[in-house]
Tab-separated table of C-alpha atoms and ligand atoms in Angstrom:
chain	number	residue	atom	x	y	z
A	1	MET	CA	146.770	63.831	179.999
A	2	ALA	CA	144.161	61.946	177.948
A	3	LYS	CA	142.112	65.138	177.811
A	4	LYS	CA	145.034	67.076	176.365
A	5	THR	CA	145.545	64.636	173.468
A	6	ASP	CA	141.812	64.595	172.717
A	7	ASP	CA	141.893	68.360	172.601
A	8	LYS	CA	144.678	68.262	170.059
A	9	MET	CA	142.604	66.005	167.780
A	10	ASP	CA	139.574	68.258	168.304
A	11	ARG	CA	141.580	71.318	167.389
A	12	LEU	CA	143.012	69.596	164.331
A	13	VAL	CA	139.566	68.496	163.139
A	14	SER	CA	138.326	72.032	163.641
A	15	LEU	CA	141.295	73.460	161.700
A	16	CYS	CA	140.613	71.003	158.871
A	17	LYS	CA	137.028	72.211	158.594
A	18	ARG	CA	137.810	75.910	159.008
A	19	ARG	CA	140.647	75.987	156.488
A	20	GLY	CA	139.134	73.605	153.955
A	21	PHE	CA	141.190	70.442	154.394
A	22	VAL	CA	138.416	67.996	155.330
A	23	PHE	CA	134.639	68.372	155.608
A	24	PRO	CA	132.026	65.877	156.839
A	25	SER	CA	130.409	64.218	153.820
A	26	SER	CA	126.915	65.460	152.852
A	27	GLU	CA	127.137	67.889	155.758
A	28	ILE	CA	124.025	69.895	154.913
A	29	TYR	CA	122.081	66.623	155.291
A	30	GLY	CA	123.596	65.990	158.710
A	31	GLY	CA	126.661	64.086	157.443
A	32	LEU	CA	127.181	60.396	156.715
A	33	ASN	CA	128.912	58.325	159.369
A	34	SER	CA	132.626	57.821	158.636
A	35	CYS	CA	132.532	59.536	155.246
A	36	TRP	CA	134.580	62.678	154.644
A	37	ASP	CA	135.188	65.069	151.776
A	38	TYR	CA	138.469	66.808	151.003
A	39	GLY	CA	138.182	70.569	150.562
A	40	PRO	CA	140.449	72.803	148.448
A	41	LEU	CA	143.531	72.473	150.673
A	42	GLY	CA	142.857	68.806	151.467
A	43	ALA	CA	142.456	67.884	147.811
A	44	GLU	CA	145.833	69.502	147.001
A	45	LEU	CA	147.514	67.836	149.957
A	46	LYS	CA	146.115	64.433	149.038
A	47	ARG	CA	147.161	64.825	145.427
A	48	ASN	CA	150.682	65.808	146.529
A	49	ILE	CA	150.946	62.767	148.818
A	50	LYS	CA	149.870	60.487	145.972
A	51	THR	CA	152.372	62.094	143.605
A	52	PHE	CA	155.106	61.767	146.230
A	53	TRP	CA	154.318	58.046	146.545
A	54	TRP	CA	153.933	57.491	142.793
A	55	GLU	CA	157.243	59.155	142.041
A	56	ALA	CA	159.100	57.163	144.711
A	57	MET	CA	157.478	53.865	143.746
A	58	THR	CA	157.344	54.101	139.946
A	59	THR	CA	158.743	57.213	138.218
A	60	ARG	CA	162.152	57.059	139.877
A	61	ARG	CA	162.457	53.283	139.445
A	62	ASP	CA	163.009	50.979	136.486
A	63	ASP	CA	161.497	47.906	138.102
A	64	VAL	CA	157.979	49.020	139.063
A	65	GLU	CA	155.156	49.685	136.577
A	66	GLY	CA	151.964	51.626	137.280
A	67	LEU	CA	148.389	50.367	136.950
A	68	ASP	CA	144.891	51.790	137.354
A	69	ALA	CA	142.424	48.891	137.558
A	70	ALA	CA	138.636	49.126	137.848
A	71	ILE	CA	136.993	49.139	141.278
A	72	LEU	CA	134.393	46.582	140.172
A	73	MET	CA	135.916	43.206	139.340
A	74	HIS	CA	134.632	39.782	138.392
A	75	PRO	CA	132.945	38.492	141.589
A	76	GLN	CA	134.853	35.215	141.362
A	77	VAL	CA	138.053	37.201	142.101
A	78	TRP	CA	136.883	37.693	145.693
A	79	ILE	CA	136.010	34.034	146.122
A	80	THR	CA	139.423	33.027	144.797
A	81	SER	CA	141.253	35.598	146.924
A	82	GLY	CA	139.599	34.284	150.089
A	83	HIS	CA	137.759	37.521	150.850
A	84	VAL	CA	134.251	36.058	150.542
A	85	ALA	CA	135.083	33.288	152.995
A	86	GLU	CA	137.549	35.003	155.284
A	87	PHE	CA	137.381	38.786	155.192
A	88	HIS	CA	135.384	38.959	158.409
A	89	ASP	CA	135.403	40.810	161.677
A	90	PRO	CA	133.740	39.269	164.724
A	91	LEU	CA	130.730	41.437	165.654
A	92	ILE	CA	128.806	41.765	168.937
A	93	ASP	CA	125.515	43.693	169.280
A	94	CYS	CA	123.833	45.092	172.357
A	95	LYS	CA	120.167	44.050	172.343
A	96	THR	CA	119.211	47.031	174.522
A	97	CYS	CA	120.904	50.061	172.972
A	98	LYS	CA	121.729	48.492	169.559
A	99	ALA	CA	125.387	49.541	169.825
A	100	ARG	CA	127.809	47.427	167.783
A	101	PHE	CA	131.308	46.393	168.710
A	102	ARG	CA	134.171	44.447	167.248
A	103	ALA	CA	134.404	41.414	169.523
A	104	ASP	CA	138.146	41.923	170.058
A	105	ASP	CA	137.514	45.493	171.284
A	106	ILE	CA	135.339	44.254	174.183
A	107	ALA	CA	136.928	40.854	174.796
A	108	GLY	CA	136.020	39.454	178.225
A	109	LYS	CA	133.304	42.043	178.941
A	110	THR	CA	129.783	40.881	179.842
A	111	ARG	CA	128.201	44.341	180.052
A	112	CYS	CA	127.627	46.708	177.132
A	113	PRO	CA	130.267	49.496	177.337
A	114	ASN	CA	127.624	51.899	176.001
A	115	CYS	CA	124.531	51.299	178.204
A	116	GLY	CA	125.898	48.991	180.923
A	117	ASN	CA	123.300	46.247	180.421
A	118	GLU	CA	124.178	42.570	180.309
A	119	THR	CA	122.517	42.220	176.927
A	120	LEU	CA	125.419	41.529	174.599
A	121	THR	CA	124.848	38.949	171.870
A	122	GLU	CA	127.215	36.112	171.042
A	123	SER	CA	129.935	37.071	168.592
A	124	ARG	CA	129.116	36.477	164.916
A	125	GLN	CA	131.212	36.832	161.789
A	126	PHE	CA	130.526	39.898	159.687
A	127	ASN	CA	131.894	40.157	156.123
A	128	LEU	CA	133.439	43.559	155.481
A	129	MET	CA	132.835	43.718	151.742
A	130	PHE	CA	130.279	46.097	150.271
A	131	LYS	CA	127.973	44.420	147.751
A	132	THR	CA	126.059	45.922	144.907
A	133	PHE	CA	124.352	44.677	141.742
A	134	MET	CA	125.523	44.977	138.174
A	135	GLY	CA	122.782	45.517	135.592
A	136	PRO	CA	119.040	45.950	136.040
A	137	VAL	CA	118.180	42.734	137.912
A	138	GLU	CA	118.985	42.673	141.611
A	139	ASP	CA	119.471	38.949	142.171
A	140	SER	CA	122.330	36.813	143.410
A	141	THR	CA	123.763	36.307	139.911
A	142	ALA	CA	124.209	40.081	139.570
A	143	VAL	CA	126.179	40.595	142.810
A	144	VAL	CA	129.473	42.451	142.473
A	145	TYR	CA	131.693	43.806	145.230
A	146	LEU	CA	133.321	47.153	145.789
A	147	ARG	CA	136.956	46.091	146.106
A	148	PRO	CA	138.205	45.909	149.712
A	149	GLU	CA	141.843	46.223	148.545
A	150	THR	CA	143.441	47.350	145.297
A	151	ALA	CA	145.897	44.427	145.326
A	152	GLN	CA	143.659	41.953	143.468
A	153	GLY	CA	143.468	44.297	140.462
A	154	ILE	CA	147.243	43.928	140.263
A	155	TYR	CA	147.304	40.116	140.542
A	156	VAL	CA	144.742	39.581	137.798
A	157	ASN	CA	146.776	41.918	135.550
A	158	PHE	CA	150.119	40.248	136.291
A	159	LEU	CA	150.366	38.676	132.813
A	160	ASN	CA	149.074	41.767	131.011
A	161	VAL	CA	151.600	44.043	132.677
A	162	LYS	CA	154.502	41.599	132.400
A	163	ASN	CA	153.890	40.976	128.701
A	164	SER	CA	153.194	44.567	127.697
A	165	SER	CA	156.052	46.130	129.674
A	166	ARG	CA	158.541	43.286	129.008
A	167	GLN	CA	159.593	43.399	132.656
A	168	LYS	CA	161.529	40.468	134.078
A	169	ILE	CA	161.224	39.182	137.605
A	170	PRO	CA	161.995	40.733	140.051
A	171	PHE	CA	159.630	43.585	139.229
A	172	GLY	CA	156.632	45.291	140.762
A	173	ILE	CA	153.256	46.792	139.906
A	174	ALA	CA	151.987	49.852	141.782
A	175	GLN	CA	148.512	51.256	142.012
A	176	ILE	CA	146.629	54.016	143.831
A	177	GLY	CA	142.880	53.722	144.136
A	178	LYS	CA	139.725	53.584	146.197
A	179	ALA	CA	138.913	50.640	148.446
A	180	PHE	CA	135.782	50.017	150.506
A	181	ARG	CA	135.245	48.150	153.760
A	182	ASN	CA	132.069	47.997	155.766
A	183	GLU	CA	134.019	48.543	158.991
A	184	ILE	CA	132.124	47.778	162.209
A	185	THR	CA	133.793	50.567	164.129
A	186	PRO	CA	135.072	53.305	161.854
A	187	GLY	CA	136.354	56.409	163.561
A	188	ASN	CA	139.090	58.726	164.719
A	189	PHE	CA	138.288	61.214	161.972
A	190	ILE	CA	139.753	59.953	158.658
A	191	PHE	CA	141.828	57.199	160.325
A	192	ARG	CA	139.332	54.383	159.735
A	193	THR	CA	136.614	55.004	157.184
A	194	ARG	CA	134.439	52.821	154.993
A	195	GLU	CA	135.630	54.422	151.775
A	196	PHE	CA	139.333	55.149	151.526
A	197	GLU	CA	142.252	55.204	149.142
A	198	GLN	CA	145.142	52.768	149.134
A	199	MET	CA	148.624	53.098	147.656
A	200	GLU	CA	149.744	49.526	147.047
A	201	MET	CA	152.709	47.905	145.354
A	202	GLN	CA	153.125	44.193	144.642
A	203	PHE	CA	156.677	43.005	143.951
A	204	PHE	CA	156.999	39.663	142.106
A	205	ILE	CA	160.064	37.606	142.997
A	206	HIS	CA	161.682	34.179	142.980
A	207	PRO	CA	160.632	32.344	146.189
A	208	SER	CA	164.232	31.901	147.316
A	209	GLU	CA	164.694	35.684	147.467
A	210	ASP	CA	161.704	36.519	149.662
A	211	GLU	CA	163.662	37.396	152.818
A	212	ARG	CA	165.990	39.751	150.959
A	213	TRP	CA	163.210	41.606	149.151
A	214	PHE	CA	161.067	41.758	152.267
A	215	GLU	CA	163.855	43.523	154.124
A	216	TYR	CA	164.596	45.737	151.126
A	217	TRP	CA	160.993	46.986	150.919
A	218	ARG	CA	160.754	47.455	154.676
A	219	GLU	CA	163.694	49.806	154.494
A	220	GLU	CA	162.381	51.650	151.411
A	221	ARG	CA	158.987	52.243	152.970
A	222	TRP	CA	160.436	53.360	156.303
A	223	ASN	CA	162.638	55.904	154.512
A	224	TRP	CA	159.676	57.127	152.467
A	225	TYR	CA	157.936	58.305	155.640
A	226	LEU	CA	161.094	60.070	156.787
A	227	GLU	CA	161.386	61.782	153.392
A	228	LEU	CA	157.771	62.808	153.779
A	229	GLY	CA	158.924	64.723	156.839
A	230	ILE	CA	157.412	62.478	159.536
A	231	LYS	CA	159.267	62.680	162.867
A	232	LYS	CA	161.456	59.604	163.295
A	233	ASP	CA	160.559	59.059	166.949
A	234	LYS	CA	156.855	58.937	166.053
A	235	ILE	CA	157.069	55.816	163.883
A	236	ARG	CA	157.943	52.246	164.789
A	237	TRP	CA	157.699	48.694	163.469
A	238	HIS	CA	155.197	46.141	164.681
A	239	GLU	CA	155.598	42.520	163.644
A	240	HIS	CA	152.389	40.506	163.305
A	241	GLY	CA	152.193	37.498	165.599
A	242	GLN	CA	150.594	34.252	164.375
A	243	GLY	CA	147.099	35.298	165.565
A	244	GLU	CA	147.277	38.644	163.735
A	245	LEU	CA	148.429	37.500	160.294
A	246	ALA	CA	145.944	38.041	157.451
A	247	HIS	CA	144.799	34.905	155.640
A	248	TYR	CA	147.240	35.538	152.773
A	249	ALA	CA	150.362	36.493	154.724
A	250	ARG	CA	153.334	34.410	155.892
A	251	LYS	CA	155.073	37.378	157.454
A	252	ALA	CA	153.886	40.934	158.058
A	253	TYR	CA	155.257	44.102	159.592
A	254	ASP	CA	153.298	47.285	160.109
A	255	ILE	CA	154.725	50.755	160.241
A	256	GLU	CA	152.896	52.397	163.134
A	257	TYR	CA	152.544	56.069	164.019
A	258	GLU	CA	151.927	57.504	167.467
A	259	PHE	CA	148.628	59.330	166.989
A	260	PRO	CA	147.026	61.297	169.856
A	261	PHE	CA	144.759	58.224	170.223
A	262	GLY	CA	147.667	55.755	170.441
A	263	TRP	CA	150.111	53.797	168.249
A	264	LYS	CA	148.256	52.708	165.111
A	265	GLU	CA	149.002	51.033	161.801
A	266	LEU	CA	149.994	53.254	158.905
A	267	GLU	CA	151.158	50.716	156.365
A	268	GLY	CA	151.680	46.972	156.071
A	269	VAL	CA	154.589	45.179	154.401
A	270	HIS	CA	153.558	41.596	153.706
A	271	ASN	CA	155.131	38.434	152.370
A	272	ARG	CA	152.120	36.975	150.542
A	273	THR	CA	154.133	34.023	149.148
A	274	ASP	CA	152.590	32.458	146.012
A	275	PHE	CA	149.175	32.433	147.685
A	276	ASP	CA	147.510	34.904	145.323
A	277	LEU	CA	148.895	33.860	141.946
A	278	SER	CA	148.486	30.131	142.764
A	279	ARG	CA	144.846	30.650	143.680
A	280	HIS	CA	144.137	32.725	140.565
A	281	GLN	CA	145.924	30.173	138.388
A	282	GLN	CA	143.872	27.369	139.900
A	283	ALA	CA	140.588	29.258	139.490
A	284	THR	CA	141.145	30.450	135.921
A	285	GLY	CA	143.327	27.734	134.423
A	286	LYS	CA	145.665	30.469	133.122
A	287	ASP	CA	149.356	29.767	133.485
A	288	LEU	CA	150.683	32.422	135.881
A	289	SER	CA	154.051	30.756	136.327
A	290	TYR	CA	157.279	32.374	135.218
A	291	PHE	CA	160.423	30.941	133.666
A	292	ASP	CA	163.447	32.576	135.224
A	293	GLU	CA	166.634	32.367	133.171
A	294	ARG	CA	168.744	33.014	136.265
A	295	PHE	CA	167.392	29.941	138.033
A	296	THR	CA	166.534	27.957	134.868
A	297	GLU	CA	163.241	26.931	136.387
A	298	LYS	CA	159.555	27.645	136.242
A	299	PHE	CA	157.767	28.810	139.374
A	300	ILE	CA	154.806	30.780	140.646
A	301	PRO	CA	156.246	34.106	141.795
A	302	TYR	CA	156.147	35.093	145.434
A	303	ILE	CA	154.818	38.548	146.218
A	304	ILE	CA	156.128	41.147	148.638
A	305	GLU	CA	153.413	43.724	149.157
A	306	THR	CA	153.643	47.261	150.487
A	307	SER	CA	150.193	48.564	151.353
A	308	ALA	CA	149.652	52.109	152.577
A	309	GLY	CA	146.508	54.147	153.175
A	310	CYS	CA	146.427	57.531	151.501
A	311	ASP	CA	143.859	59.060	153.856
A	312	ARG	CA	145.733	57.663	156.830
A	313	THR	CA	148.986	59.146	155.549
A	314	LEU	CA	147.225	62.477	155.139
A	315	LEU	CA	145.998	62.329	158.740
A	316	THR	CA	149.518	61.398	159.838
A	317	VAL	CA	151.170	64.336	158.101
A	318	LEU	CA	148.582	66.703	159.563
A	319	VAL	CA	148.972	65.357	163.115
A	320	ASP	CA	152.752	65.344	162.768
A	321	ALA	CA	152.890	68.872	161.349
A	322	TYR	CA	150.374	70.464	163.729
A	323	ASP	CA	152.018	72.870	166.118
A	324	GLU	CA	150.934	75.677	168.360
A	325	ASP	CA	153.643	78.280	168.689
A	326	PRO	CA	152.955	80.831	171.438
A	327	THR	CA	155.683	83.139	170.139
A	328	ARG	CA	153.485	83.920	167.123
A	329	GLY	CA	150.797	85.923	168.930
A	330	ASP	CA	147.136	84.984	169.141
A	331	LYS	CA	147.055	83.136	165.814
A	332	SER	CA	149.596	80.599	166.903
A	333	THR	CA	148.798	77.480	164.856
A	334	VAL	CA	151.444	76.363	162.382
A	335	LEU	CA	151.239	73.364	160.076
A	336	ARG	CA	154.870	72.430	159.555
A	337	LEU	CA	154.183	70.356	156.445
A	338	SER	CA	157.070	69.356	154.241
A	339	PRO	CA	157.250	71.898	151.369
A	340	ARG	CA	157.095	68.950	148.972
A	341	ILE	CA	153.526	68.082	149.966
A	342	ALA	CA	152.254	71.454	151.227
A	343	PRO	CA	149.025	72.348	149.388
A	344	ILE	CA	150.119	75.933	148.707
A	345	LYS	CA	153.798	76.383	147.987
A	346	ALA	CA	154.064	80.152	148.335
A	347	ALA	CA	151.911	83.170	149.112
A	348	ILE	CA	152.440	86.443	147.271
A	349	LEU	CA	151.770	89.441	149.478
A	350	PRO	CA	152.006	93.133	148.493
A	351	LEU	CA	153.000	94.922	151.697
A	352	VAL	CA	150.430	97.656	151.019
A	353	ASN	CA	147.845	98.098	148.277
A	354	LYS	CA	149.485	101.163	146.725
A	355	ASP	CA	152.764	102.616	145.425
A	356	GLY	CA	152.910	100.128	142.522
A	357	MET	CA	153.228	97.098	144.847
A	358	PRO	CA	150.026	95.275	143.785
A	359	GLU	CA	151.034	95.476	140.100
A	360	ILE	CA	154.420	93.891	140.747
A	361	ALA	CA	152.875	91.329	143.124
A	362	GLU	CA	150.320	90.296	140.510
A	363	LYS	CA	153.050	89.786	137.933
A	364	VAL	CA	155.078	87.661	140.385
A	365	TYR	CA	151.903	85.692	141.168
A	366	HIS	CA	151.096	85.011	137.508
A	367	ASP	CA	154.680	83.962	136.759
A	368	LEU	CA	154.899	81.561	139.713
A	369	LYS	CA	151.398	80.163	139.079
A	370	LYS	CA	152.669	78.555	135.892
A	371	LYS	CA	154.953	76.333	137.991
A	372	PHE	CA	153.473	75.964	141.472
A	373	LYS	CA	150.241	76.223	143.428
A	374	VAL	CA	150.536	79.753	144.833
A	375	PHE	CA	148.139	82.114	146.556
A	376	TYR	CA	147.674	85.867	146.309
A	377	ASP	CA	146.634	87.681	149.470
A	378	ASP	CA	146.318	91.428	149.940
A	379	GLY	CA	143.792	91.451	152.803
A	380	GLY	CA	144.719	92.741	156.270
A	381	SER	CA	148.028	93.395	157.978
A	382	VAL	CA	151.012	91.428	156.751
A	383	GLY	CA	151.267	89.764	160.182
A	384	ARG	CA	147.716	88.444	159.872
A	385	ARG	CA	148.448	87.235	156.376
A	386	TYR	CA	151.561	85.372	157.548
A	387	ALA	CA	149.487	83.773	160.315
A	388	ARG	CA	146.824	82.600	157.846
A	389	MET	CA	149.483	81.028	155.636
A	390	ASP	CA	151.202	79.362	158.628
A	391	GLU	CA	147.915	77.732	159.521
A	392	ALA	CA	147.475	76.484	155.945
A	393	GLY	CA	150.972	74.952	156.000
A	394	CYS	CA	152.333	77.299	153.299
A	395	PRO	CA	156.141	77.142	153.587
A	396	PHE	CA	157.013	80.502	151.975
A	397	CYS	CA	155.565	84.006	151.970
A	398	ILE	CA	156.907	86.371	149.318
A	399	THR	CA	156.435	90.021	150.200
A	400	ILE	CA	156.646	92.867	147.705
A	401	ASP	CA	157.652	96.034	149.555
A	402	GLY	CA	158.967	99.542	148.963
A	403	GLN	CA	162.413	98.307	147.979
A	404	THR	CA	161.070	95.993	145.266
A	405	LYS	CA	160.552	98.851	142.818
A	406	GLU	CA	164.098	100.054	143.370
A	407	ASP	CA	166.031	96.813	142.859
A	408	GLU	CA	163.578	94.058	141.803
A	409	THR	CA	164.007	92.165	145.059
A	410	VAL	CA	161.415	90.704	147.426
A	411	THR	CA	161.552	89.078	150.842
A	412	ILE	CA	160.944	85.380	151.347
A	413	ARG	CA	159.705	84.507	154.824
A	414	ASP	CA	160.290	80.932	155.933
A	415	ARG	CA	157.264	79.490	157.761
A	416	ASP	CA	159.248	77.474	160.308
A	417	SER	CA	162.082	79.834	161.246
A	418	MET	CA	160.103	83.035	160.463
A	419	GLN	CA	163.406	84.357	159.030
A	420	GLN	CA	163.150	86.737	156.095
A	421	THR	CA	165.736	86.870	153.348
A	422	ARG	CA	165.919	89.136	150.311
A	423	HIS	CA	166.153	87.763	146.775
A	424	LYS	CA	165.880	88.824	143.150
A	425	ILE	CA	162.450	88.249	141.600
A	426	ALA	CA	164.181	86.471	138.721
A	427	GLU	CA	165.476	83.807	141.131
A	428	LEU	CA	162.102	82.944	142.686
A	429	VAL	CA	161.160	80.023	140.431
A	430	TYR	CA	164.508	78.389	141.091
A	431	LEU	CA	164.533	79.111	144.853
A	432	ILE	CA	160.994	77.833	145.440
A	433	GLY	CA	161.471	74.955	143.000
A	434	ILE	CA	164.457	73.434	144.812
A	435	LYS	CA	162.433	73.291	148.019
A	436	VAL	CA	159.101	72.041	146.789
A	437	LEU	CA	159.768	69.720	143.850
B	501	GAP	N1	146.311	44.559	150.378
B	501	GAP	C1	146.608	44.439	151.757
B	501	GAP	C2	145.776	45.279	152.596
B	501	GAP	O1	144.766	45.809	152.160
B	501	GAP	P1	145.507	46.137	155.057
B	501	GAP	O2	146.497	46.085	156.197
B	501	GAP	O3	144.164	45.565	155.274
B	501	GAP	O4	146.255	45.397	153.859
B	501	GAP	C3	146.498	48.345	154.157
B	501	GAP	O5	145.369	47.620	154.574
B	501	GAP	C4	146.406	49.796	154.551
B	501	GAP	O6	145.201	50.370	154.068
B	501	GAP	C5	146.366	50.039	156.066
B	501	GAP	O7	147.662	50.033	156.612
B	501	GAP	C6	145.718	51.407	156.141
B	501	GAP	O8	146.682	52.428	155.915
B	501	GAP	C7	144.746	51.380	154.959
B	501	GAP	N2	143.398	51.043	155.450
B	501	GAP	C8	142.893	49.817	155.650
B	501	GAP	N3	141.619	49.896	156.105
B	501	GAP	C9	141.316	51.215	156.179
B	501	GAP	C10	140.162	51.959	156.576
B	501	GAP	N4	139.047	51.362	156.936
B	501	GAP	N5	140.225	53.319	156.523
B	501	GAP	C11	141.354	53.953	156.124
B	501	GAP	N6	142.467	53.300	155.735
B	501	GAP	C12	142.462	51.949	155.768
């Protein structure tokens, strides 16, 4: 059974490489451990996931503003936030084979799981932040960190955003951006990497309303994954016990997905209380309190955070969409991605390369290209072309055939049902648009 699930991951990784979703980073140099590059289809898919999140979290709301803060921040931010002192994983080395483990992964073991020797070191704390230097002198006064979470960029901009947008509490600030963690054990393809992208939202509230907003955001985020097309029976909630809570959190729930390698965290919803703003107020002397007319009092806002990983969401949608359908002949792989995030929305296929079909197909292609990411393919049998598009997750194939010249109609083949229906060319933008936008 374990073998079967591993095979599925192997086949998915191989599909990602073959079709241009994800490549190993610096591959011609032998790759760089845990770093990955997104190819043409992967870059589109990632962009669509980010847009899907941004639209749900900001565009369609009145109470959440967007932000794009710098990766490098004042180093004091990370002292204030607690990351310098507390953002650690316990690390154990093997003195014989030099393998490294997170202590909690090998708890209770006396022998190295890699080489079998009893040469494991004591556990020591390892800070996960990447350091670099700002400016020409590489000394301790020039140390800056690559941010390990995007959240702090939001907290330090709380006043700027509040004042410039004239938002009143309760309101939120959302941001998508890179984060870096020097993970001890990265792995499972793009699941845990040292460079990744987060999609985070911090919602500022009156402390007395924390339970209500916590539950509200749990529900919103759960529904977002369903709207993304993730199978409902593949996600579940996990509440953090006291030992698991991050240093900033009073309460935390993860949304977990059942990957082929087990149930794993996708996103965290956290009640961070006034921990962050209080600490930043204390460190900077800036007044981060808020006067709420509804409560006629001044307070430091509490924060409900929703924190998702973009790369992890991308892996989730790929795993969830991956299907092998034996009824489709030898090329049986289908990526049943939601049309809203599919990298290519429609393929335009002239049935044959003659009888005026390519000319009409090219015109359809150029017209649709103004609205959607579409692909023109005239190579090989139409069956082979359908199979290639199924594997790329393209939801619709538009075929120009002998009848097109007679009545300006084409067929649209649905990726999932393989049903073909005939429509007027003039209706294509509308018909594709209602499915993919
Ligand atoms: N601001 C809170 C925060 O960063 P987290 O639970 O440490 O919380 C949030 O991270 C999300 O970021 C995770 O649920 C995961 O989706 C993503 N993430 C964290 N570490 C990651 C890694 N090393 N590689 C890929 N994604 C990661």
